[in-house]
Short mmCIF file of C-alpha atoms in Angstrom, two decimals:
data_model
loop_
_atom_site.label_atom_id
_atom_site.label_comp_id
_atom_site.label_asym_id
_atom_site.label_seq_id
_atom_site.Cartn_x
_atom_site.Cartn_y
_atom_site.Cartn_z
CA MET A 1 101.78 71.98 -116.12
CA ASP A 2 98.10 71.18 -116.32
CA TYR A 3 95.29 73.69 -116.07
CA VAL A 4 92.60 73.02 -113.44
CA ASP A 5 88.96 74.04 -113.20
CA GLY A 6 87.73 73.92 -109.60
CA PHE A 7 84.15 73.79 -108.35
CA VAL A 8 82.39 73.94 -104.99
CA ALA A 9 78.61 73.45 -104.86
CA PRO A 10 75.87 72.67 -102.34
CA VAL A 11 73.91 69.49 -103.09
CA ALA A 12 70.87 68.16 -101.26
CA LEU A 13 71.67 65.01 -99.31
CA ALA A 14 68.57 63.40 -100.80
CA ASP A 15 69.95 64.02 -104.32
CA LYS A 16 73.25 62.18 -103.91
CA ALA A 17 72.40 59.38 -106.37
CA LYS A 18 71.02 61.88 -108.88
CA TYR A 19 74.15 64.05 -108.54
CA VAL A 20 76.53 61.11 -108.95
CA ALA A 21 74.68 59.89 -112.05
CA PHE A 22 74.72 63.39 -113.56
CA ALA A 23 78.41 63.84 -112.71
CA ARG A 24 79.37 60.50 -114.28
CA GLN A 25 77.66 61.39 -117.55
CA ALA A 26 79.13 64.91 -117.56
CA ALA A 27 82.60 63.47 -116.87
CA LEU A 28 82.39 61.29 -119.97
CA ILE A 29 81.53 64.34 -122.06
CA PHE A 30 84.33 66.42 -120.50
CA ARG A 31 86.82 63.64 -121.26
CA GLU A 32 85.66 63.45 -124.88
CA HIS A 33 86.32 67.19 -125.17
CA GLY A 34 89.87 67.05 -123.85
CA ALA A 35 89.77 66.85 -120.07
CA THR A 36 92.43 64.52 -118.71
CA ARG A 37 90.77 63.91 -115.34
CA VAL A 38 87.42 64.66 -113.70
CA VAL A 39 87.12 64.28 -109.93
CA GLU A 40 83.92 64.60 -107.89
CA CYS A 41 84.08 64.52 -104.08
CA TRP A 42 81.02 64.25 -101.81
CA GLY A 43 81.36 66.29 -98.59
CA ASP A 44 81.99 64.04 -95.60
CA ASP A 45 83.80 66.23 -93.06
CA VAL A 46 83.04 69.81 -94.05
CA PRO A 47 82.55 71.84 -90.87
CA PRO A 48 80.83 75.22 -90.93
CA GLY A 49 83.04 78.15 -90.07
CA LYS A 50 82.44 81.43 -88.33
CA LEU A 51 84.10 83.65 -90.94
CA THR A 52 84.97 81.35 -93.83
CA SER A 53 84.26 77.76 -94.83
CA PHE A 54 82.98 75.73 -97.73
CA PRO A 55 79.43 75.65 -96.28
CA LEU A 56 79.41 79.42 -95.75
CA ALA A 57 80.81 80.09 -99.20
CA VAL A 58 77.96 78.24 -100.93
CA GLN A 59 75.32 79.02 -98.30
CA SER A 60 74.62 75.33 -97.74
CA ARG A 61 71.60 74.35 -95.68
CA GLU A 62 71.23 71.60 -93.09
CA ASP A 63 69.82 69.21 -95.68
CA GLU A 64 72.79 69.75 -98.03
CA THR A 65 76.46 68.87 -98.20
CA VAL A 66 79.24 70.50 -100.15
CA VAL A 67 80.66 68.88 -103.28
CA PHE A 68 84.26 69.66 -104.22
CA SER A 69 85.24 68.92 -107.81
CA TRP A 70 88.00 69.55 -110.27
CA ILE A 71 88.81 68.93 -113.89
CA THR A 72 92.32 68.84 -115.28
CA TRP A 73 93.21 69.89 -118.79
CA PRO A 74 96.52 69.81 -120.69
CA SER A 75 96.53 73.62 -120.94
CA LYS A 76 94.33 76.70 -120.61
CA ALA A 77 93.83 76.70 -124.39
CA ALA A 78 92.65 73.07 -124.24
CA ARG A 79 90.33 74.01 -121.37
CA ASP A 80 88.87 76.97 -123.22
CA ALA A 81 88.18 74.88 -126.32
CA GLY A 82 87.00 71.85 -124.35
CA MET A 83 84.68 73.82 -122.09
CA ALA A 84 83.11 75.59 -125.08
CA ALA A 85 82.57 72.24 -126.80
CA PHE A 86 81.16 70.76 -123.59
CA MET A 87 78.67 73.60 -123.15
CA ALA A 88 77.53 73.26 -126.79
CA ASP A 89 77.27 69.46 -126.64
CA PRO A 90 73.60 68.43 -127.07
CA ARG A 91 74.10 65.57 -124.60
CA MET A 92 74.35 68.12 -121.81
CA ALA A 93 70.88 69.45 -122.55
CA ALA A 94 69.63 65.86 -122.62
CA LEU A 95 70.88 65.36 -119.05
CA GLY A 96 68.29 67.86 -117.83
CA ASP A 97 68.57 70.21 -114.90
CA MET A 98 71.70 70.20 -112.79
CA PRO A 99 71.03 68.51 -109.44
CA PHE A 100 72.31 71.50 -107.47
CA ASP A 101 71.69 75.23 -107.21
CA GLY A 102 73.92 76.74 -109.88
CA LYS A 103 73.47 80.21 -108.36
CA ARG A 104 75.50 79.04 -105.36
CA LEU A 105 78.20 77.27 -107.39
CA ILE A 106 81.72 78.61 -106.96
CA PHE A 107 84.10 77.96 -109.85
CA GLY A 108 87.34 79.16 -111.32
CA GLY A 109 90.29 78.25 -113.51
CA PHE A 110 93.73 77.75 -112.01
CA GLN A 111 97.22 77.40 -113.42
CA MET A 112 98.92 74.54 -111.59
CA VAL A 113 102.19 75.63 -109.97
CA VAL A 114 103.04 72.60 -107.78
CA ASP A 115 102.21 68.95 -108.42
CA ALA A 116 104.19 66.89 -105.92
#
């Protein structure tokens, strides 16, 4: 089964267009380096929780929403190689600063176990 990288990040509402443009360019680069799918989702119904929630996890502010994203790869080995190539790709530096606070980004790699 595929390997999945998952991401949750706070993004300023005012930066939606900038984020989408950045994400589209990054997605093209990820795909060139082996990703099979790149999905970016803009928070629409992401309620704050009392103990746990997406907004609490990334410490989002009132002027931000939460973005939920994932990238699928054919395998963990393909992900490791593709992510290294992505990070070294000079086009990423040309995109400039990420349109979100990377210090509050949550990310991780996951082995898919069910795909129904």
